[in-house]
Amino acid sequence: MTSTNDTFPTWSWVSAYGPIHFRGASPRGCSLAFWGIVTSIDTQPTILTIPEPSQRDELLFYDVNYPLQAQVVAALAWQNGCIRSETPDYVLLGCPRKEYKARLWRKWPDYVTYWHDAFDAYYHTANPVFSDSDIELARVPGRILVHSQTAWFTLEHHAEERPDAESVRVGRHAFLLRNKDGLVAGGIYLTEHWAKPYKNLGRKEPVRFIALSTSQYPGTALMSGLLGECAQHLSPSALYGCGCSKPPTEQKPALPSNPESTAPQHIPSCPHHLAFSARLEHLPARKWPPRPRRWVSTSEKRDIAYTKHLADLSYFDNEGALVHQWDDVPTLNVMMVGEGGEGGVGRRVGVGQVYLRRWAEADRGFESVVI
């Protein structure tokens, strides 16, 4: 998204270190972050500018951008508390999916309308989202203000992508993001410079992430690669974080019918789950297990595990029907933020994806951050 006065792109990487790669912009997500930039010249007063979407951003909701999908994921994010403004009744999912999509289309015929519905309340002068101290910190060139929801996840170094001159890949490190229960919450790629301090961090040190925008694709596309081609060295149980793969000292006892049993409960994507091979009723009628798009199959067991993983992250209407494509579950684009030093200024480390379902389950809070 760009501002009407072209102040800066909201995906700005001013002062970022190392090579930056921008994926294709279509389809894009809907912003969940409220941005600001401070300009200060010695002879003039400090000016805080809030970039707003322009007519160019109206294309976000056009047919080429997966019609009606953008509104649905944005509404689900708002319903799950990812926007600070009061939740309007029309984003609540309590009806059939066709009615839900039609209602959102009437309310948000274009992206500009969505943005003002979501963020106009942030301008309230009685409760400003950016304090005087925030604005003072942001006076340094290259710094940006953002007010959004933040959450913490642990990083697990997953795989290393070697440099490839033919595909212009610079060599990246893949990390899985896990929640406090060890379940897969998302993923991120970091270059060698940024990956080095986090490779041996382990799961005990959580890292802060800022919600940037909603996503669908490329969020699920990134995760299909991390959980597929990059994960052959892990069993499905360990990959998806089932308790049975943890050391005995970390396993939680189940609540079985047999009180004497201490066997851990298995998650649906674990092959040891009793219903692991059972067909899912909400999926289209096709060969079981189905083959998700962008998924490279290596075994039937891994196909089923990934399909059950997606089902656990999906959203359904009041009739039990999916409100999105079964293999494109709602995700959020998130920014990983490291410690920047002076006065708590954050450092932009990388952009990744977190499943909306996992983000909604995390301990979250709204805050203003200078990055």
CSV table of C-alpha atoms in Angstrom, one decimal:
chain,number,residue,atom,x,y,z
A,1,MET,CA,0.0,0.0,0.0
A,2,THR,CA,1.2,3.5,-0.8
A,3,SER,CA,0.1,6.7,0.7
A,4,THR,CA,-1.9,9.4,-1.2
A,5,ASN,CA,1.1,11.7,-0.8
A,6,ASP,CA,3.7,9.0,-1.5
A,7,THR,CA,5.3,9.5,1.9
A,8,PHE,CA,6.6,5.9,2.0
A,9,PRO,CA,5.4,2.4,1.2
A,10,THR,CA,4.0,0.6,4.2
A,11,TRP,CA,6.3,-2.3,3.4
A,12,SER,CA,9.2,0.1,3.6
A,13,TRP,CA,12.6,-1.5,4.4
A,14,VAL,CA,14.5,1.8,4.8
A,15,SER,CA,17.8,1.1,6.6
A,16,ALA,CA,17.4,-2.7,6.2
A,17,TYR,CA,20.6,-4.6,6.0
A,18,GLY,CA,21.5,-6.9,3.1
A,19,PRO,CA,19.6,-7.9,-0.1
A,20,ILE,CA,15.8,-7.5,-0.1
A,21,HIS,CA,13.5,-9.6,-2.3
A,22,PHE,CA,9.9,-8.5,-3.0
A,23,ARG,CA,7.5,-11.2,-4.1
A,24,GLY,CA,4.8,-10.5,-6.6
A,25,ALA,CA,2.3,-8.0,-5.2
A,26,SER,CA,-0.8,-9.9,-6.3
A,27,PRO,CA,-2.8,-11.0,-4.4
A,28,ARG,CA,-2.0,-8.7,-1.6
A,29,GLY,CA,-3.4,-8.6,1.9
A,30,CYS,CA,-5.3,-6.0,3.9
A,31,SER,CA,-3.4,-3.9,6.3
A,32,LEU,CA,-3.7,-4.6,10.1
A,33,ALA,CA,-1.1,-2.0,11.0
A,34,PHE,CA,-1.4,1.8,11.4
A,35,TRP,CA,1.7,3.5,10.1
A,36,GLY,CA,3.2,7.0,10.7
A,37,ILE,CA,6.3,8.8,9.7
A,38,VAL,CA,7.9,11.9,11.3
A,39,THR,CA,9.6,14.7,9.5
A,40,SER,CA,11.6,17.2,11.4
A,41,ILE,CA,13.6,20.1,10.1
A,42,ASP,CA,15.4,22.5,12.4
A,43,THR,CA,13.5,25.5,11.2
A,44,GLN,CA,10.1,23.8,11.1
A,45,PRO,CA,7.9,22.0,13.6
A,46,THR,CA,7.8,18.2,13.8
A,47,ILE,CA,5.2,16.8,11.5
A,48,LEU,CA,3.5,13.4,11.9
A,49,THR,CA,2.1,12.0,8.7
A,50,ILE,CA,-0.3,9.1,8.5
A,51,PRO,CA,-0.3,7.5,5.1
A,52,GLU,CA,-3.7,6.5,3.7
A,53,PRO,CA,-4.5,4.3,0.8
A,54,SER,CA,-5.0,5.8,-2.6
A,55,GLN,CA,-7.2,4.9,-5.6
A,56,ARG,CA,-4.5,2.6,-6.8
A,57,ASP,CA,-5.1,0.3,-3.8
A,58,GLU,CA,-8.8,-0.2,-4.8
A,59,LEU,CA,-7.5,-2.9,-7.2
A,60,LEU,CA,-7.0,-5.1,-4.1
A,61,PHE,CA,-10.6,-6.3,-4.2
A,62,TYR,CA,-10.9,-6.8,-8.0
A,63,ASP,CA,-11.4,-10.1,-9.7
A,64,VAL,CA,-7.7,-10.6,-10.4
A,65,ASN,CA,-7.1,-10.6,-6.7
A,66,TYR,CA,-9.2,-13.7,-5.8
A,67,PRO,CA,-12.6,-12.0,-5.6
A,68,LEU,CA,-14.2,-11.9,-2.2
A,69,GLN,CA,-11.2,-13.7,-0.6
A,70,ALA,CA,-9.5,-10.5,0.6
A,71,GLN,CA,-12.6,-9.2,2.4
A,72,VAL,CA,-13.2,-12.6,4.1
A,73,VAL,CA,-9.7,-12.9,5.6
A,74,ALA,CA,-9.7,-9.3,6.7
A,75,ALA,CA,-13.1,-9.8,8.4
A,76,LEU,CA,-11.9,-13.0,10.1
A,77,ALA,CA,-8.8,-11.2,11.4
A,78,TRP,CA,-11.0,-8.3,12.8
A,79,GLN,CA,-13.4,-10.8,14.3
A,80,ASN,CA,-10.4,-12.4,16.0
A,81,GLY,CA,-9.3,-9.1,17.6
A,82,CYS,CA,-6.4,-8.2,15.2
A,83,ILE,CA,-7.7,-4.6,14.8
A,84,ARG,CA,-8.1,-2.3,17.8
A,85,SER,CA,-11.3,-0.6,16.6
A,86,GLU,CA,-14.6,-1.9,18.0
A,87,THR,CA,-15.7,-5.0,16.1
A,88,PRO,CA,-18.7,-4.3,13.9
A,89,ASP,CA,-21.5,-6.9,13.7
A,90,TYR,CA,-21.1,-7.4,10.0
A,91,VAL,CA,-17.7,-9.0,10.3
A,92,LEU,CA,-19.0,-11.7,12.7
A,93,LEU,CA,-19.3,-15.1,11.0
A,94,GLY,CA,-22.7,-16.5,12.0
A,95,CYS,CA,-24.3,-17.2,8.6
A,96,PRO,CA,-23.8,-19.3,5.4
A,97,ARG,CA,-20.6,-18.4,3.6
A,98,LYS,CA,-22.4,-17.0,0.5
A,99,GLU,CA,-24.3,-14.6,2.7
A,100,TYR,CA,-21.2,-13.7,4.6
A,101,LYS,CA,-19.2,-12.9,1.4
A,102,ALA,CA,-22.1,-10.9,-0.1
A,103,ARG,CA,-22.4,-8.8,3.1
A,104,LEU,CA,-18.7,-8.0,3.1
A,105,TRP,CA,-18.8,-7.1,-0.5
A,106,ARG,CA,-21.6,-4.6,0.2
A,107,LYS,CA,-19.7,-3.1,3.1
A,108,TRP,CA,-16.3,-3.1,1.5
A,109,PRO,CA,-16.6,-2.6,-2.3
A,110,ASP,CA,-13.0,-1.4,-2.4
A,111,TYR,CA,-9.9,-1.4,-0.2
A,112,VAL,CA,-10.1,2.3,0.7
A,113,THR,CA,-13.5,1.7,2.4
A,114,TYR,CA,-12.1,-1.2,4.4
A,115,TRP,CA,-9.1,0.9,5.6
A,116,HIS,CA,-11.2,3.8,6.8
A,117,ASP,CA,-13.7,1.4,8.6
A,118,ALA,CA,-10.7,-0.3,10.3
A,119,PHE,CA,-8.5,2.7,11.2
A,120,ASP,CA,-10.5,6.0,11.4
A,121,ALA,CA,-10.9,5.4,15.1
A,122,TYR,CA,-7.1,5.4,15.5
A,123,TYR,CA,-7.2,9.2,14.8
A,124,HIS,CA,-9.1,9.9,18.1
A,125,THR,CA,-7.3,12.7,19.7
A,126,ALA,CA,-8.4,11.8,23.2
A,127,ASN,CA,-6.5,8.5,23.0
A,128,PRO,CA,-3.7,8.9,20.4
A,129,VAL,CA,-1.9,5.7,19.3
A,130,PHE,CA,1.4,7.5,19.0
A,131,SER,CA,2.7,9.3,22.1
A,132,ASP,CA,5.0,12.3,22.2
A,133,SER,CA,7.9,10.1,23.2
A,134,ASP,CA,7.2,7.8,20.2
A,135,ILE,CA,7.2,10.7,17.9
A,136,GLU,CA,10.4,12.0,19.4
A,137,LEU,CA,12.1,8.7,18.8
A,138,ALA,CA,10.9,8.5,15.3
A,139,ARG,CA,12.5,11.8,14.3
A,140,VAL,CA,15.7,10.0,13.3
A,141,PRO,CA,15.8,9.5,9.5
A,142,GLY,CA,15.0,5.9,8.5
A,143,ARG,CA,12.7,5.2,11.4
A,144,ILE,CA,9.0,4.5,11.1
A,145,LEU,CA,6.1,4.4,13.6
A,146,VAL,CA,3.7,1.5,13.6
A,147,HIS,CA,0.7,0.7,15.9
A,148,SER,CA,-0.4,-2.9,15.6
A,149,GLN,CA,-0.8,-6.1,17.5
A,150,THR,CA,2.3,-7.9,18.6
A,151,ALA,CA,2.8,-11.5,19.7
A,152,TRP,CA,5.7,-13.7,20.7
A,153,PHE,CA,6.7,-17.1,19.2
A,154,THR,CA,9.8,-19.2,19.4
A,155,LEU,CA,12.1,-19.9,16.5
A,156,GLU,CA,13.3,-23.3,15.4
A,157,HIS,CA,16.1,-23.4,12.8
A,158,HIS,CA,14.7,-25.7,10.1
A,159,ALA,CA,16.8,-25.8,7.0
A,160,GLU,CA,19.4,-23.9,5.0
A,161,GLU,CA,18.9,-22.9,1.4
A,162,ARG,CA,22.2,-22.7,-0.4
A,163,PRO,CA,23.1,-19.8,-2.7
A,164,ASP,CA,22.0,-20.4,-6.3
A,165,ALA,CA,23.3,-18.1,-9.0
A,166,GLU,CA,20.9,-19.5,-11.6
A,167,SER,CA,17.8,-18.7,-9.6
A,168,VAL,CA,19.4,-15.6,-8.0
A,169,ARG,CA,18.9,-17.0,-4.6
A,170,VAL,CA,21.2,-15.4,-2.0
A,171,GLY,CA,21.1,-18.3,0.5
A,172,ARG,CA,18.6,-18.2,3.3
A,173,HIS,CA,17.8,-20.0,6.5
A,174,ALA,CA,14.3,-21.4,7.1
A,175,PHE,CA,12.8,-21.1,10.5
A,176,LEU,CA,9.6,-22.6,11.9
A,177,LEU,CA,7.6,-20.4,14.4
A,178,ARG,CA,6.1,-22.4,17.2
A,179,ASN,CA,3.6,-21.4,19.9
A,180,LYS,CA,4.0,-22.0,23.6
A,181,ASP,CA,2.6,-25.6,23.2
A,182,GLY,CA,5.2,-26.4,20.5
A,183,LEU,CA,2.7,-26.4,17.6
A,184,VAL,CA,3.6,-24.9,14.2
A,185,ALA,CA,2.4,-21.3,14.1
A,186,GLY,CA,4.2,-20.1,11.0
A,187,GLY,CA,7.5,-19.6,9.2
A,188,ILE,CA,10.1,-17.2,8.1
A,189,TYR,CA,13.2,-17.1,5.9
A,190,LEU,CA,16.2,-15.1,7.1
A,191,THR,CA,19.5,-14.3,5.3
A,192,GLU,CA,22.7,-15.5,6.9
A,193,HIS,CA,23.4,-12.1,8.5
A,194,TRP,CA,20.1,-12.2,10.4
A,195,ALA,CA,19.9,-15.9,10.9
A,196,LYS,CA,23.2,-16.3,12.7
A,197,PRO,CA,22.1,-15.0,16.2
A,198,TYR,CA,18.9,-17.0,16.1
A,199,LYS,CA,20.1,-20.4,14.8
A,200,ASN,CA,21.0,-21.7,18.2
A,201,LEU,CA,18.5,-19.7,20.2
A,202,GLY,CA,16.2,-22.7,20.9
A,203,ARG,CA,12.6,-22.8,21.8
A,204,LYS,CA,13.0,-21.2,25.2
A,205,GLU,CA,13.6,-17.7,24.0
A,206,PRO,CA,10.5,-16.2,22.3
A,207,VAL,CA,10.8,-13.5,19.7
A,208,ARG,CA,8.5,-10.5,19.0
A,209,PHE,CA,6.4,-10.2,15.8
A,210,ILE,CA,4.2,-7.4,14.6
A,211,ALA,CA,1.0,-8.1,12.6
A,212,LEU,CA,1.4,-6.3,9.2
A,213,SER,CA,-1.5,-7.5,7.0
A,214,THR,CA,-3.7,-10.4,6.2
A,215,SER,CA,-2.7,-13.0,3.7
A,216,GLN,CA,-3.8,-16.2,2.1
A,217,TYR,CA,-1.4,-16.9,-0.7
A,218,PRO,CA,1.6,-16.6,-0.4
A,219,GLY,CA,1.2,-17.5,3.3
A,220,THR,CA,0.1,-21.1,2.7
A,221,ALA,CA,2.6,-21.4,-0.2
A,222,LEU,CA,5.5,-20.6,2.1
A,223,MET,CA,4.3,-23.0,4.7
A,224,SER,CA,3.7,-25.8,2.2
A,225,GLY,CA,7.4,-25.6,1.3
A,226,LEU,CA,8.6,-25.4,5.0
A,227,LEU,CA,6.4,-28.4,6.0
A,228,GLY,CA,7.1,-30.4,2.8
A,229,GLU,CA,10.4,-30.2,0.9
A,230,CYS,CA,12.3,-28.7,3.9
A,231,ALA,CA,11.0,-31.1,6.5
A,232,GLN,CA,12.0,-34.6,5.2
A,233,HIS,CA,14.4,-34.9,8.1
A,234,LEU,CA,11.6,-34.8,10.7
A,235,SER,CA,8.8,-37.2,11.4
A,236,PRO,CA,5.3,-35.8,11.1
A,237,SER,CA,4.9,-36.1,14.9
A,238,ALA,CA,8.0,-34.0,15.6
A,239,LEU,CA,7.3,-31.6,12.7
A,240,TYR,CA,3.8,-30.6,13.8
A,241,GLY,CA,4.6,-30.6,17.5
A,242,CYS,CA,2.7,-33.6,18.8
A,243,GLY,CA,3.4,-34.4,22.5
A,244,CYS,CA,4.5,-37.9,21.7
A,245,SER,CA,7.6,-36.6,20.0
A,246,LYS,CA,8.8,-34.6,23.1
A,247,PRO,CA,11.1,-35.9,25.8
A,248,PRO,CA,9.3,-37.7,28.6
A,249,THR,CA,10.0,-34.8,31.0
A,250,GLU,CA,8.1,-32.4,28.6
A,251,GLN,CA,5.1,-34.6,27.8
A,252,LYS,CA,1.7,-33.7,29.2
A,253,PRO,CA,-0.5,-36.6,30.4
A,254,ALA,CA,-3.7,-37.1,28.6
A,255,LEU,CA,-7.2,-37.2,30.1
A,256,PRO,CA,-8.0,-40.8,29.1
A,257,SER,CA,-10.8,-43.1,30.1
A,258,ASN,CA,-8.2,-45.2,31.8
A,259,PRO,CA,-7.0,-43.1,34.8
A,260,GLU,CA,-3.8,-45.2,35.0
A,261,SER,CA,-2.7,-44.3,31.5
A,262,THR,CA,-0.2,-41.6,31.0
A,263,ALA,CA,0.0,-41.7,27.2
A,264,PRO,CA,0.2,-38.3,25.6
A,265,GLN,CA,-2.7,-37.0,23.6
A,266,HIS,CA,-2.0,-37.0,19.9
A,267,ILE,CA,-2.8,-34.0,17.7
A,268,PRO,CA,-4.8,-34.7,14.5
A,269,SER,CA,-1.7,-34.4,12.2
A,270,CYS,CA,0.2,-37.1,14.2
A,271,PRO,CA,0.1,-40.6,12.5
A,272,HIS,CA,-0.5,-42.1,16.0
A,273,HIS,CA,-3.9,-40.3,16.3
A,274,LEU,CA,-6.7,-42.8,16.2
A,275,ALA,CA,-8.5,-40.8,13.4
A,276,PHE,CA,-5.4,-40.0,11.5
A,277,SER,CA,-6.4,-41.9,8.3
A,278,ALA,CA,-10.1,-40.9,8.5
A,279,ARG,CA,-11.4,-38.8,5.6
A,280,LEU,CA,-12.4,-35.2,6.3
A,281,GLU,CA,-16.0,-34.5,5.4
A,282,HIS,CA,-15.5,-30.8,4.5
A,283,LEU,CA,-13.0,-31.6,1.7
A,284,PRO,CA,-14.1,-31.9,-2.0
A,285,ALA,CA,-15.0,-35.4,-3.1
A,286,ARG,CA,-11.8,-36.7,-4.6
A,287,LYS,CA,-9.1,-39.3,-4.0
A,288,TRP,CA,-8.0,-39.6,-0.4
A,289,PRO,CA,-5.7,-38.1,0.6
A,290,PRO,CA,-6.2,-35.0,-1.5
A,291,ARG,CA,-3.2,-33.2,-3.0
A,292,PRO,CA,-3.0,-29.6,-1.9
A,293,ARG,CA,-1.8,-27.1,-4.4
A,294,ARG,CA,1.9,-26.1,-4.2
A,295,TRP,CA,2.5,-29.3,-2.1
A,296,VAL,CA,5.2,-31.7,-3.2
A,297,SER,CA,4.1,-35.2,-2.2
A,298,THR,CA,6.7,-37.6,-0.8
A,299,SER,CA,4.5,-40.1,1.0
A,300,GLU,CA,0.8,-40.6,1.7
A,301,LYS,CA,1.5,-40.3,5.4
A,302,ARG,CA,2.9,-36.8,5.0
A,303,ASP,CA,0.0,-35.8,2.6
A,304,ILE,CA,-2.5,-36.8,5.3
A,305,ALA,CA,-0.5,-35.1,8.1
A,306,TYR,CA,-0.4,-31.8,6.1
A,307,THR,CA,-4.1,-32.0,5.2
A,308,LYS,CA,-5.1,-32.5,8.9
A,309,HIS,CA,-2.8,-29.7,9.8
A,310,LEU,CA,-4.7,-27.3,7.4
A,311,ALA,CA,-8.0,-28.5,8.7
A,312,ASP,CA,-7.1,-27.6,12.2
A,313,LEU,CA,-6.4,-24.0,11.1
A,314,SER,CA,-9.5,-23.5,8.9
A,315,TYR,CA,-12.7,-21.5,9.4
A,316,PHE,CA,-16.2,-22.7,8.9
A,317,ASP,CA,-19.6,-21.0,8.6
A,318,ASN,CA,-22.7,-21.9,10.7
A,319,GLU,CA,-23.5,-24.8,8.3
A,320,GLY,CA,-20.1,-26.4,8.6
A,321,ALA,CA,-18.8,-25.2,5.2
A,322,LEU,CA,-15.4,-23.7,4.7
A,323,VAL,CA,-15.3,-20.0,4.1
A,324,HIS,CA,-12.0,-20.2,2.2
A,325,GLN,CA,-10.3,-22.6,-0.1
A,326,TRP,CA,-9.4,-25.7,1.8
A,327,ASP,CA,-5.7,-25.5,1.0
A,328,ASP,CA,-5.3,-21.8,1.5
A,329,VAL,CA,-6.0,-21.2,5.2
A,330,PRO,CA,-6.0,-17.6,6.5
A,331,THR,CA,-2.5,-16.3,7.5
A,332,LEU,CA,-1.0,-13.0,8.5
A,333,ASN,CA,2.1,-11.3,7.2
A,334,VAL,CA,4.2,-10.5,10.2
A,335,MET,CA,7.5,-8.6,10.8
A,336,MET,CA,10.1,-10.1,13.1
A,337,VAL,CA,11.5,-7.3,15.3
A,338,GLY,CA,14.8,-7.5,17.2
A,339,GLU,CA,16.2,-5.1,19.7
A,340,GLY,CA,17.5,-2.0,18.1
A,341,GLY,CA,19.1,-0.2,21.1
A,342,GLU,CA,18.2,3.4,21.8
A,343,GLY,CA,15.0,3.9,23.8
A,344,GLY,CA,13.5,0.5,22.8
A,345,VAL,CA,13.7,1.2,19.1
A,346,GLY,CA,13.0,-2.1,17.2
A,347,ARG,CA,15.1,-3.4,14.4
A,348,ARG,CA,13.4,-4.9,11.3
A,349,VAL,CA,14.7,-8.4,10.9
A,350,GLY,CA,12.5,-10.1,8.4
A,351,VAL,CA,8.9,-10.7,7.1
A,352,GLY,CA,7.2,-14.1,7.6
A,353,GLN,CA,3.8,-15.6,7.9
A,354,VAL,CA,1.7,-16.8,10.9
A,355,TYR,CA,-1.5,-18.7,10.7
A,356,LEU,CA,-4.4,-16.5,11.8
A,357,ARG,CA,-5.7,-19.3,14.0
A,358,ARG,CA,-2.4,-19.5,15.9
A,359,TRP,CA,-2.1,-15.8,16.1
A,360,ALA,CA,-5.5,-15.6,17.7
A,361,GLU,CA,-4.6,-18.2,20.3
A,362,ALA,CA,-1.4,-16.4,21.3
A,363,ASP,CA,-0.9,-13.9,24.1
A,364,ARG,CA,-1.3,-10.6,22.2
A,365,GLY,CA,-1.4,-6.9,22.8
A,366,PHE,CA,-1.6,-3.6,20.9
A,367,GLU,CA,1.4,-1.3,21.1
A,368,SER,CA,3.2,1.4,19.2
A,369,VAL,CA,6.6,0.5,18.0
A,370,VAL,CA,9.4,2.6,16.5
A,371,ILE,CA,11.3,0.6,14.0
